[in-house]
mmCIF file of C-alpha atoms and ligand atoms in Angstrom:
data_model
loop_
_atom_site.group_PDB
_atom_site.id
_atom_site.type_symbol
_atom_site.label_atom_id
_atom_site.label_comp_id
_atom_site.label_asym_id
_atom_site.label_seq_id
_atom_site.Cartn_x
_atom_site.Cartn_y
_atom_site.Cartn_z
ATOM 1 C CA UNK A 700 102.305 97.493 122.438
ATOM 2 C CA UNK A 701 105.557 95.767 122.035
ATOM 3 C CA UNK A 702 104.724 91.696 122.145
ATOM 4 C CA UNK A 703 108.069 90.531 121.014
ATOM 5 C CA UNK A 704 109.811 89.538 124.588
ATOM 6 C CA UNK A 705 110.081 86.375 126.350
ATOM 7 C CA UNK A 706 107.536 84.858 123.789
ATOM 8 C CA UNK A 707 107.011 80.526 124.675
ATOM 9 C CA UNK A 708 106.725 79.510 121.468
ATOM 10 C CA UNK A 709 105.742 79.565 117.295
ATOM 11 C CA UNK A 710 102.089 79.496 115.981
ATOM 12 C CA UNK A 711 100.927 76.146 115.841
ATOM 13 C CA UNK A 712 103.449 74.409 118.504
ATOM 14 C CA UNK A 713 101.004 73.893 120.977
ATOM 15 C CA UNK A 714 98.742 76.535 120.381
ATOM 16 C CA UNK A 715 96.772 75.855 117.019
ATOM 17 C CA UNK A 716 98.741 72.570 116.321
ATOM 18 C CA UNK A 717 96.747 71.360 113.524
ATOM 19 C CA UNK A 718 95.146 68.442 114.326
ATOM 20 C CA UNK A 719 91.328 67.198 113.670
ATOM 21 C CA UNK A 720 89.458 69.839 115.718
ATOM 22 C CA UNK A 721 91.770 72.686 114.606
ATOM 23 C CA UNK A 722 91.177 71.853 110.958
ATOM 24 C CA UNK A 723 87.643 72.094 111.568
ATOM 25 C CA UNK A 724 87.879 75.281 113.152
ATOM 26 C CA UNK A 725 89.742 76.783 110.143
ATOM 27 C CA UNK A 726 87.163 75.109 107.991
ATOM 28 C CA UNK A 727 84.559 77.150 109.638
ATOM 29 C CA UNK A 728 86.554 79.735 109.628
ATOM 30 C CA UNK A 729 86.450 80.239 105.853
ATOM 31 C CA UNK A 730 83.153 79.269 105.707
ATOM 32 C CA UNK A 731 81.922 82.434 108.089
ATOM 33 C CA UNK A 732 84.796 85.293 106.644
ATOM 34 C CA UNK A 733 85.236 83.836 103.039
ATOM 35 C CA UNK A 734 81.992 86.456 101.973
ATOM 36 C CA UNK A 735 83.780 89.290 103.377
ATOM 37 C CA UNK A 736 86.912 88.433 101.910
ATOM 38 C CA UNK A 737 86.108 87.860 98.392
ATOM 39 C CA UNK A 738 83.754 90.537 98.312
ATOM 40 C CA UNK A 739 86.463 93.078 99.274
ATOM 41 C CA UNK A 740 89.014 91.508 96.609
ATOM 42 C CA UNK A 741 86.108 91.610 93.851
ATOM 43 C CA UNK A 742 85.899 95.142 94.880
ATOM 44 C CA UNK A 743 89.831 96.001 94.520
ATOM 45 C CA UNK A 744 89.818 94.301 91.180
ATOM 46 C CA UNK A 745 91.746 90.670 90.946
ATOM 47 C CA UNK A 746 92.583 90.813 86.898
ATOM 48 C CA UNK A 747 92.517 87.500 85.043
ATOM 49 C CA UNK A 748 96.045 86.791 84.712
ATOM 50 C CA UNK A 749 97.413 88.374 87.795
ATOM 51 C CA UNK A 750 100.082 86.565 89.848
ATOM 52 C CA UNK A 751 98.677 86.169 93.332
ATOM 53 C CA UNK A 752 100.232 85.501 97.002
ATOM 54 C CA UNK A 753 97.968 83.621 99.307
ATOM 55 C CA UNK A 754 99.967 84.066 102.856
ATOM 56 C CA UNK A 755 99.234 81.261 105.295
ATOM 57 C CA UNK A 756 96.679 80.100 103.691
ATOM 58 C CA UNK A 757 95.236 77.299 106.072
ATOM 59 C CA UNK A 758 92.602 75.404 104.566
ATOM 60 C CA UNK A 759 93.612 77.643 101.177
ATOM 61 C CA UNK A 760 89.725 78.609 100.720
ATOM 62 C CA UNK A 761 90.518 81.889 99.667
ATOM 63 C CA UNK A 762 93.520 80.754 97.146
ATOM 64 C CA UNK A 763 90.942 78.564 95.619
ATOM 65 C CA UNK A 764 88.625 81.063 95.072
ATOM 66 C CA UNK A 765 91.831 83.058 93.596
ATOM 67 C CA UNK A 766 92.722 80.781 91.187
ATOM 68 C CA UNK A 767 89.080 80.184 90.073
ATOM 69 C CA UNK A 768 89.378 84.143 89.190
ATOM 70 C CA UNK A 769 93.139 84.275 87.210
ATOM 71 C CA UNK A 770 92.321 81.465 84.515
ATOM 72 C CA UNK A 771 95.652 83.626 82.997
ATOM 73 C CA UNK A 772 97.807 83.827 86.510
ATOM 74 C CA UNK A 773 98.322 81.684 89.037
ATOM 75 C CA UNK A 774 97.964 81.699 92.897
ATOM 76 C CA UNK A 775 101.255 81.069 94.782
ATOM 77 C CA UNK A 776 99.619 79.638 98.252
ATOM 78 C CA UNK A 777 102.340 79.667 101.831
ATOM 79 C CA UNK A 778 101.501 77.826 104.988
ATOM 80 C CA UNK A 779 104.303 77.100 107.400
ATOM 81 C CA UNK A 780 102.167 73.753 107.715
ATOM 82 C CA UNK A 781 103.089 70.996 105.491
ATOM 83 C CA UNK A 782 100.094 68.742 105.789
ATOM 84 C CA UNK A 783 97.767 71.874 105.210
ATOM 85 C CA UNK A 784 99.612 72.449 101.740
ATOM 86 C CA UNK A 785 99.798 69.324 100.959
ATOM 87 C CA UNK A 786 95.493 69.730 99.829
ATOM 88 C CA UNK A 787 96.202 72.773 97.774
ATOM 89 C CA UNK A 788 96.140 71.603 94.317
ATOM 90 C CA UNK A 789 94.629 72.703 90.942
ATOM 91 C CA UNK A 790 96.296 73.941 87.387
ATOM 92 C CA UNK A 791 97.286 77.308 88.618
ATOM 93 C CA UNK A 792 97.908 76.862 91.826
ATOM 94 C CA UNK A 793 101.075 76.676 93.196
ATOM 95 C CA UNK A 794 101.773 75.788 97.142
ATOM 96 C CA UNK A 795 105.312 76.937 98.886
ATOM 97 C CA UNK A 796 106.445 75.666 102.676
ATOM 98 C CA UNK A 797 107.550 79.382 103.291
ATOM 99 C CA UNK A 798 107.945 80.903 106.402
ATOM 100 C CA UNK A 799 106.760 85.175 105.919
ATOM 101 C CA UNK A 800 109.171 86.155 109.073
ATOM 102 C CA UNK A 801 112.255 85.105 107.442
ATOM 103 C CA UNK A 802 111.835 83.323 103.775
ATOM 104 C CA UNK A 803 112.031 85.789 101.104
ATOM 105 C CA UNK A 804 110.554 86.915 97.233
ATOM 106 C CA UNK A 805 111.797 88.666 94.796
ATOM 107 C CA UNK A 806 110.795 92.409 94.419
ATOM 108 C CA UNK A 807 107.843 93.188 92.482
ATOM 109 C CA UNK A 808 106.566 89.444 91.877
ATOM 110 C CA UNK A 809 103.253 89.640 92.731
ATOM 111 C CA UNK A 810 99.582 91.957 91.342
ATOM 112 C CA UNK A 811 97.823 90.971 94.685
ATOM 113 C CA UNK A 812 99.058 89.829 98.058
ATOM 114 C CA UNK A 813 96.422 88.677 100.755
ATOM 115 C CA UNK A 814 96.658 87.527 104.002
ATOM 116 C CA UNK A 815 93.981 86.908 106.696
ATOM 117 C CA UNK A 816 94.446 86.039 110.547
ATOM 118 C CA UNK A 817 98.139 85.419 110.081
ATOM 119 C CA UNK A 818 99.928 88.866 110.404
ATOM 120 C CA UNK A 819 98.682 89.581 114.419
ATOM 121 C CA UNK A 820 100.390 86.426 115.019
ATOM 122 C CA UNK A 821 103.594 87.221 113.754
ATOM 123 C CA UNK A 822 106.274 89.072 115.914
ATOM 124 C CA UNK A 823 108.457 91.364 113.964
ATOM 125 C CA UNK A 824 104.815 92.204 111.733
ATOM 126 C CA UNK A 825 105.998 95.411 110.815
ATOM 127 C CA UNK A 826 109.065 94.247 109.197
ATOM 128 C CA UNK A 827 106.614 91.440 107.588
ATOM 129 C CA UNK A 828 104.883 94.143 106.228
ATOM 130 C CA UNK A 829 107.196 95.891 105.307
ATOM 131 C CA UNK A 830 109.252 92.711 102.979
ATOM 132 C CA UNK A 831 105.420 92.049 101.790
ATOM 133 C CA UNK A 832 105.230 95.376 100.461
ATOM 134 C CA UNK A 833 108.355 94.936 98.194
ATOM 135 C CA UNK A 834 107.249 92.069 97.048
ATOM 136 C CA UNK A 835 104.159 93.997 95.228
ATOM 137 C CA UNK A 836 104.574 94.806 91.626
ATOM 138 C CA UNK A 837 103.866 98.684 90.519
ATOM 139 C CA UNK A 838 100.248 99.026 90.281
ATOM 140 C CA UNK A 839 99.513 95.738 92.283
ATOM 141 C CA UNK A 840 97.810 95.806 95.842
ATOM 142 C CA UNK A 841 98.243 94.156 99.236
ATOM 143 C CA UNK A 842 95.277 93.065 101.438
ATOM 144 C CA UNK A 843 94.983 92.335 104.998
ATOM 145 C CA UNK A 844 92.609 91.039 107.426
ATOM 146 C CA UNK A 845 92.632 90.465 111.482
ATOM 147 C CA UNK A 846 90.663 90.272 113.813
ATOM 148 C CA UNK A 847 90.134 93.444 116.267
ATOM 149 C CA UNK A 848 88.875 93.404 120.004
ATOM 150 C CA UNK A 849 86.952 96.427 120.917
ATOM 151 C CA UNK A 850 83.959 94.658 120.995
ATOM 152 C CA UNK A 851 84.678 92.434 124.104
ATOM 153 C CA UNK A 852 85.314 95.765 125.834
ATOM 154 C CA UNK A 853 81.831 96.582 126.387
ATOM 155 C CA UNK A 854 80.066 93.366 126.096
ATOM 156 C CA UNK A 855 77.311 93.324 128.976
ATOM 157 C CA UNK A 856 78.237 89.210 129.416
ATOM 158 C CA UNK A 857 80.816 89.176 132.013
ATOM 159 C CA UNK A 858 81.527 85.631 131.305
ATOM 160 C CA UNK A 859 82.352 85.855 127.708
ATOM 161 C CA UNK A 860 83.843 89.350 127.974
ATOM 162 C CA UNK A 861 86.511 88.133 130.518
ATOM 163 C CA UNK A 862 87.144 84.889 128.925
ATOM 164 C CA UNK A 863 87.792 86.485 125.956
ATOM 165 C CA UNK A 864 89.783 88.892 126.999
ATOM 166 C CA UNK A 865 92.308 85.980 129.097
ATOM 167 C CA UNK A 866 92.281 84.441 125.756
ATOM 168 C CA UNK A 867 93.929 87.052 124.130
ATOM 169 C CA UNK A 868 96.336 87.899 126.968
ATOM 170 C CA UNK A 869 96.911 84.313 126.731
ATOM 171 C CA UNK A 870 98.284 84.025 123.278
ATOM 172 C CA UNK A 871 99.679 87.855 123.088
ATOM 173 C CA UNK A 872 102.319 86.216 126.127
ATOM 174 C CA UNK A 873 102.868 82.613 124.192
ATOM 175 C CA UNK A 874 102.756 83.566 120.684
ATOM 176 C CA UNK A 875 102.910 87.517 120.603
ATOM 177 C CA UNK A 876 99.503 87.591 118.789
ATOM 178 C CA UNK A 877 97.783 90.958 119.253
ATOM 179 C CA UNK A 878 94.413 91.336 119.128
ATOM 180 C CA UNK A 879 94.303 94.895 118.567
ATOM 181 C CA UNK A 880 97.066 95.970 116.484
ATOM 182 C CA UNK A 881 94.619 95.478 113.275
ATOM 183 C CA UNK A 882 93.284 98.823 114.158
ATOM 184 C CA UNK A 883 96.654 100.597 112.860
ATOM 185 C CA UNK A 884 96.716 98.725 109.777
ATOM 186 C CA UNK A 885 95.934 101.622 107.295
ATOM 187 C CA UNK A 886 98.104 104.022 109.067
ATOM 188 C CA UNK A 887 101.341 101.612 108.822
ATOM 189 C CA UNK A 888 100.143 100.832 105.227
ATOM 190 C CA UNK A 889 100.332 104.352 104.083
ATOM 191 C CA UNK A 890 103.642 105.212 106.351
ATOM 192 C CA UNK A 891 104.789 102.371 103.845
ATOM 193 C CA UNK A 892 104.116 104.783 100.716
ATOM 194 C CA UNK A 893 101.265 102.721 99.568
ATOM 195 C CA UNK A 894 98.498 104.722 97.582
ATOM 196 C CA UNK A 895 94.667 104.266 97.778
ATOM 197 C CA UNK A 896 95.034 103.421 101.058
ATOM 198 C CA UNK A 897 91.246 102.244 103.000
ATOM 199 C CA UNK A 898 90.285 100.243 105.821
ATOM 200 C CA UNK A 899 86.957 99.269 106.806
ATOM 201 C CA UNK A 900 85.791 97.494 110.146
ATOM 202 C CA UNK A 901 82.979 94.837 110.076
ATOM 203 C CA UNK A 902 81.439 94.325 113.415
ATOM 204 C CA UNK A 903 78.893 91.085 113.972
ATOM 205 C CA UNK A 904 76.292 90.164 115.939
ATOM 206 C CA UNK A 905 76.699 86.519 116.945
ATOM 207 C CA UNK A 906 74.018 84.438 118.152
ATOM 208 C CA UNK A 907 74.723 81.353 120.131
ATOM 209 C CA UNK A 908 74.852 78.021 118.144
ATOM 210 C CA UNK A 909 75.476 79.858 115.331
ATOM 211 C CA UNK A 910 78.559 79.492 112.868
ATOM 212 C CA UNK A 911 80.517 82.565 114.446
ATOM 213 C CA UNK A 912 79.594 81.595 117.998
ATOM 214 C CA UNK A 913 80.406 77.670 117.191
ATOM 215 C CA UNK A 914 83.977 79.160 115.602
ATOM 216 C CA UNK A 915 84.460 81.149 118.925
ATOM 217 C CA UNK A 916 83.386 78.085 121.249
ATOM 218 C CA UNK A 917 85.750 75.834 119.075
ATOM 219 C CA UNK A 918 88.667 78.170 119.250
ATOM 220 C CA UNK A 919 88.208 78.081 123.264
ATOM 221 C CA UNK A 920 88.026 74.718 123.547
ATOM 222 C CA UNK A 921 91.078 74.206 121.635
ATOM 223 C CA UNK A 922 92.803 76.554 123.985
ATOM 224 C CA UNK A 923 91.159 74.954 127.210
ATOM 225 C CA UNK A 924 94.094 73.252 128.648
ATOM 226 C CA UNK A 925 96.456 76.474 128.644
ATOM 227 C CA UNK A 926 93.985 78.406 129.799
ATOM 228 C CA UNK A 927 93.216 76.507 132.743
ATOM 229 C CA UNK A 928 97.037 75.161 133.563
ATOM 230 C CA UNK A 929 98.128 78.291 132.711
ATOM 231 C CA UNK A 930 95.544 80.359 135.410
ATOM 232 C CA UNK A 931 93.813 82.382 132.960
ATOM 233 C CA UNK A 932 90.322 80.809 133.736
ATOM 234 C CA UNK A 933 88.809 78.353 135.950
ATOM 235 C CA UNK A 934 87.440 75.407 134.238
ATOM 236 C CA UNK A 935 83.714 76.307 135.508
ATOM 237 C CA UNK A 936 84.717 79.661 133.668
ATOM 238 C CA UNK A 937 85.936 78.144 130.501
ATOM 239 C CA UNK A 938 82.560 75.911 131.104
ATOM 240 C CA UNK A 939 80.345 79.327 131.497
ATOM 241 C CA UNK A 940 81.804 81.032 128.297
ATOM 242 C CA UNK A 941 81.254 77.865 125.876
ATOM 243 C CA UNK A 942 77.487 77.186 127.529
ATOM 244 C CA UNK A 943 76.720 80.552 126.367
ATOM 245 C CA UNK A 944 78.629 80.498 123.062
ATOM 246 C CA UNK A 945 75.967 77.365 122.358
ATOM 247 C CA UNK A 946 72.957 79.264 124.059
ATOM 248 C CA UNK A 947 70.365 80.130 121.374
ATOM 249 C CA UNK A 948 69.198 82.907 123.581
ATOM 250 C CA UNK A 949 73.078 84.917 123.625
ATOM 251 C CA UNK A 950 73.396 87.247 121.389
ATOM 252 C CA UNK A 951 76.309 89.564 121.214
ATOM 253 C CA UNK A 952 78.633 91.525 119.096
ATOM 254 C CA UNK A 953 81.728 88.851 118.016
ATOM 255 C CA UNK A 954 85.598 90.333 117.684
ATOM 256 C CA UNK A 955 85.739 92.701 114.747
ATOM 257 C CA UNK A 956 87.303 91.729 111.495
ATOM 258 C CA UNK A 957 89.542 94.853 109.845
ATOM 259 C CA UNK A 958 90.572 94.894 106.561
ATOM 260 C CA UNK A 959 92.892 97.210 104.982
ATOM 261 C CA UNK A 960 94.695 97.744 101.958
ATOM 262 C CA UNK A 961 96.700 99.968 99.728
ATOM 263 C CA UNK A 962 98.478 99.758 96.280
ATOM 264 C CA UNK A 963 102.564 100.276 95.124
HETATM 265 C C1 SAM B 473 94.401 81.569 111.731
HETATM 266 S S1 SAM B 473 95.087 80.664 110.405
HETATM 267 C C2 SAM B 473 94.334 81.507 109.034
HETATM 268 C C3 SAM B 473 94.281 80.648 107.794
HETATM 269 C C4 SAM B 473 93.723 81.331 106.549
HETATM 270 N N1 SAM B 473 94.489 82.507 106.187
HETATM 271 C C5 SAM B 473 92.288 81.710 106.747
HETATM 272 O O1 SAM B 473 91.974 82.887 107.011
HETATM 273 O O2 SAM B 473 91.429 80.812 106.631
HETATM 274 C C6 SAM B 473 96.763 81.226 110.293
HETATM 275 C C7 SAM B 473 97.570 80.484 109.231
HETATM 276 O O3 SAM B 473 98.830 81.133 109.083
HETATM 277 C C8 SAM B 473 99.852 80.134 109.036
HETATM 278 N N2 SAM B 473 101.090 80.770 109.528
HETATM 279 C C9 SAM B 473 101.404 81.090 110.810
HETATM 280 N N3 SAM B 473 102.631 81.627 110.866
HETATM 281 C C10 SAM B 473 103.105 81.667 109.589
HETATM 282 C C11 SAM B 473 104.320 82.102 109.006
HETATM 283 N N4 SAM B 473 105.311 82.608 109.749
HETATM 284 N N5 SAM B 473 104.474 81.983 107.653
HETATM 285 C C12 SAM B 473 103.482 81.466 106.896
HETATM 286 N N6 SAM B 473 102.300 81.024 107.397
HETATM 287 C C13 SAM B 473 102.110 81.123 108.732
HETATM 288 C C14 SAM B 473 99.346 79.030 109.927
HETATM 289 O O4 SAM B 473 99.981 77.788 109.691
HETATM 290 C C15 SAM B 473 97.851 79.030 109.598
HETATM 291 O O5 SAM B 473 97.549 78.189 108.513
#
């Protein structure tokens, strides 16, 4: 699917401009996918002095967690957003205003790159990918992680499947985000001549009031006024969704997280 034409604007313009509630939501955002993430990086083997690259790093959870595991290395952390950087601090961490579409690295700079929920934003994420990849030393490895939407597809909740599912069309047409690309990570990864290529797919049950629901309800509230001016939902529609997002008694399966990775 090509998302790249008459696109309205940049991640967080209007649509996750970081303000109060937004930094809340990433908050909870690395408090419900932080487990998944560090387990997987524990798994691919983060040595103690490897140079890392944290890409968009948001609240910069997960380049914490980095730096806490190179006492020897140090985390480089990016965020297009200046006031999110400005909290990443420690000895060997180092934060960088860098923009992935366009700012460069030098070849082989980096043992581990990571970056979660920012490459199905990006227009042009192949070619991001593809720059990302050079930046990898020989031997080092790349991980990604985004969020996949198969499991709105069947949902048996009308209301949450179909305001889910404007949501997305909402910010694939103003951003370019793509909620389903995540799915072709491993292929596009090996294409790129990585090696040890794998992927693996976590689908979650949510229930409502819980942490992933309360992330979901949060990230349609922030959202509410484009979707309604924009004719995506009614407001009783955006009010059905986020009544069962906080219903103890919903239970359903919450979009799919992929991650994939390979080594140069
Ligand atoms: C959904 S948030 C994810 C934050 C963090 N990676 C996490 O998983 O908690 C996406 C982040 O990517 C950043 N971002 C968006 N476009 C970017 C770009 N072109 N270059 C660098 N960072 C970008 C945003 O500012 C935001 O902090």
């Amino acid at each position: 699917m090509t998302t790249e034409t008459a696109l309205v604007e940049k991640y967080g313009e209007t649509l996750f401009a970081l303000d109060a509630p937004e930094r809340n939501r990433l908050t909870l955002l690395g408090e419900v996918f932080d487990p998944l993430s560090t387990a997987t990086l524990t798994r691919l083997g983060v040595g103690r002095s490897a140079r890392c690259l944290e890409v968009g790093a948001g609240t910069g959870s997960i380049a914490r967690w980095l730096a806490s595991q190179v006492p020897g290395g140090e985390v480089v952390a990016t965020d297009l957003n200046e006031a999110l950087l400005a909290r990443l601090t420690g000895p060997n961490l180092v934060p960088l205003r860098h923009d992935v579409t366009v700012d460069p690295f030098p070849e082989s700079s980096f043992d581990v790159i990571h970056a979660r929920f920012v490459l199905s934003h990006l227009p042009g994420r192949l070619d991001v990918l593809r720059r990302m990849s050079s930046w990898l030393r020989p031997g080092g490895f790349l991980m990604f992680e985004s969020f996949s939407w198969f499991p709105i597809d069947s949902s048996p909740h009308p209301a949450y499947r179909h305001a889910m599912q404007r949501w997305s069309e909402l910010i694939l047409s103003t951003i370019g985000t793509d909620s389903r690309w995540s799915r072709a990570l491993p292929t596009v990864l090996a294409e790129y001549g990585l090696a040890d290529v794998g992927a693996e797919t976590f689908t979650r049950h949510m229930r409502g009031g819980g942490p992933l629901a309360e992330f979901w309800w949060q990230t349609l509230r922030m959202s509410r006024r484009q979707l309604i001016d924009g004719g995506y939902l009614t407001t009783q529609q955006v009010l059905d969704v986020q009544r069962l997002l906080r219903d103890p008694g919903f239970w359903d399966l919450a979009p799919a997280v992929t991650q994939a990775w390979g080594r140069r």
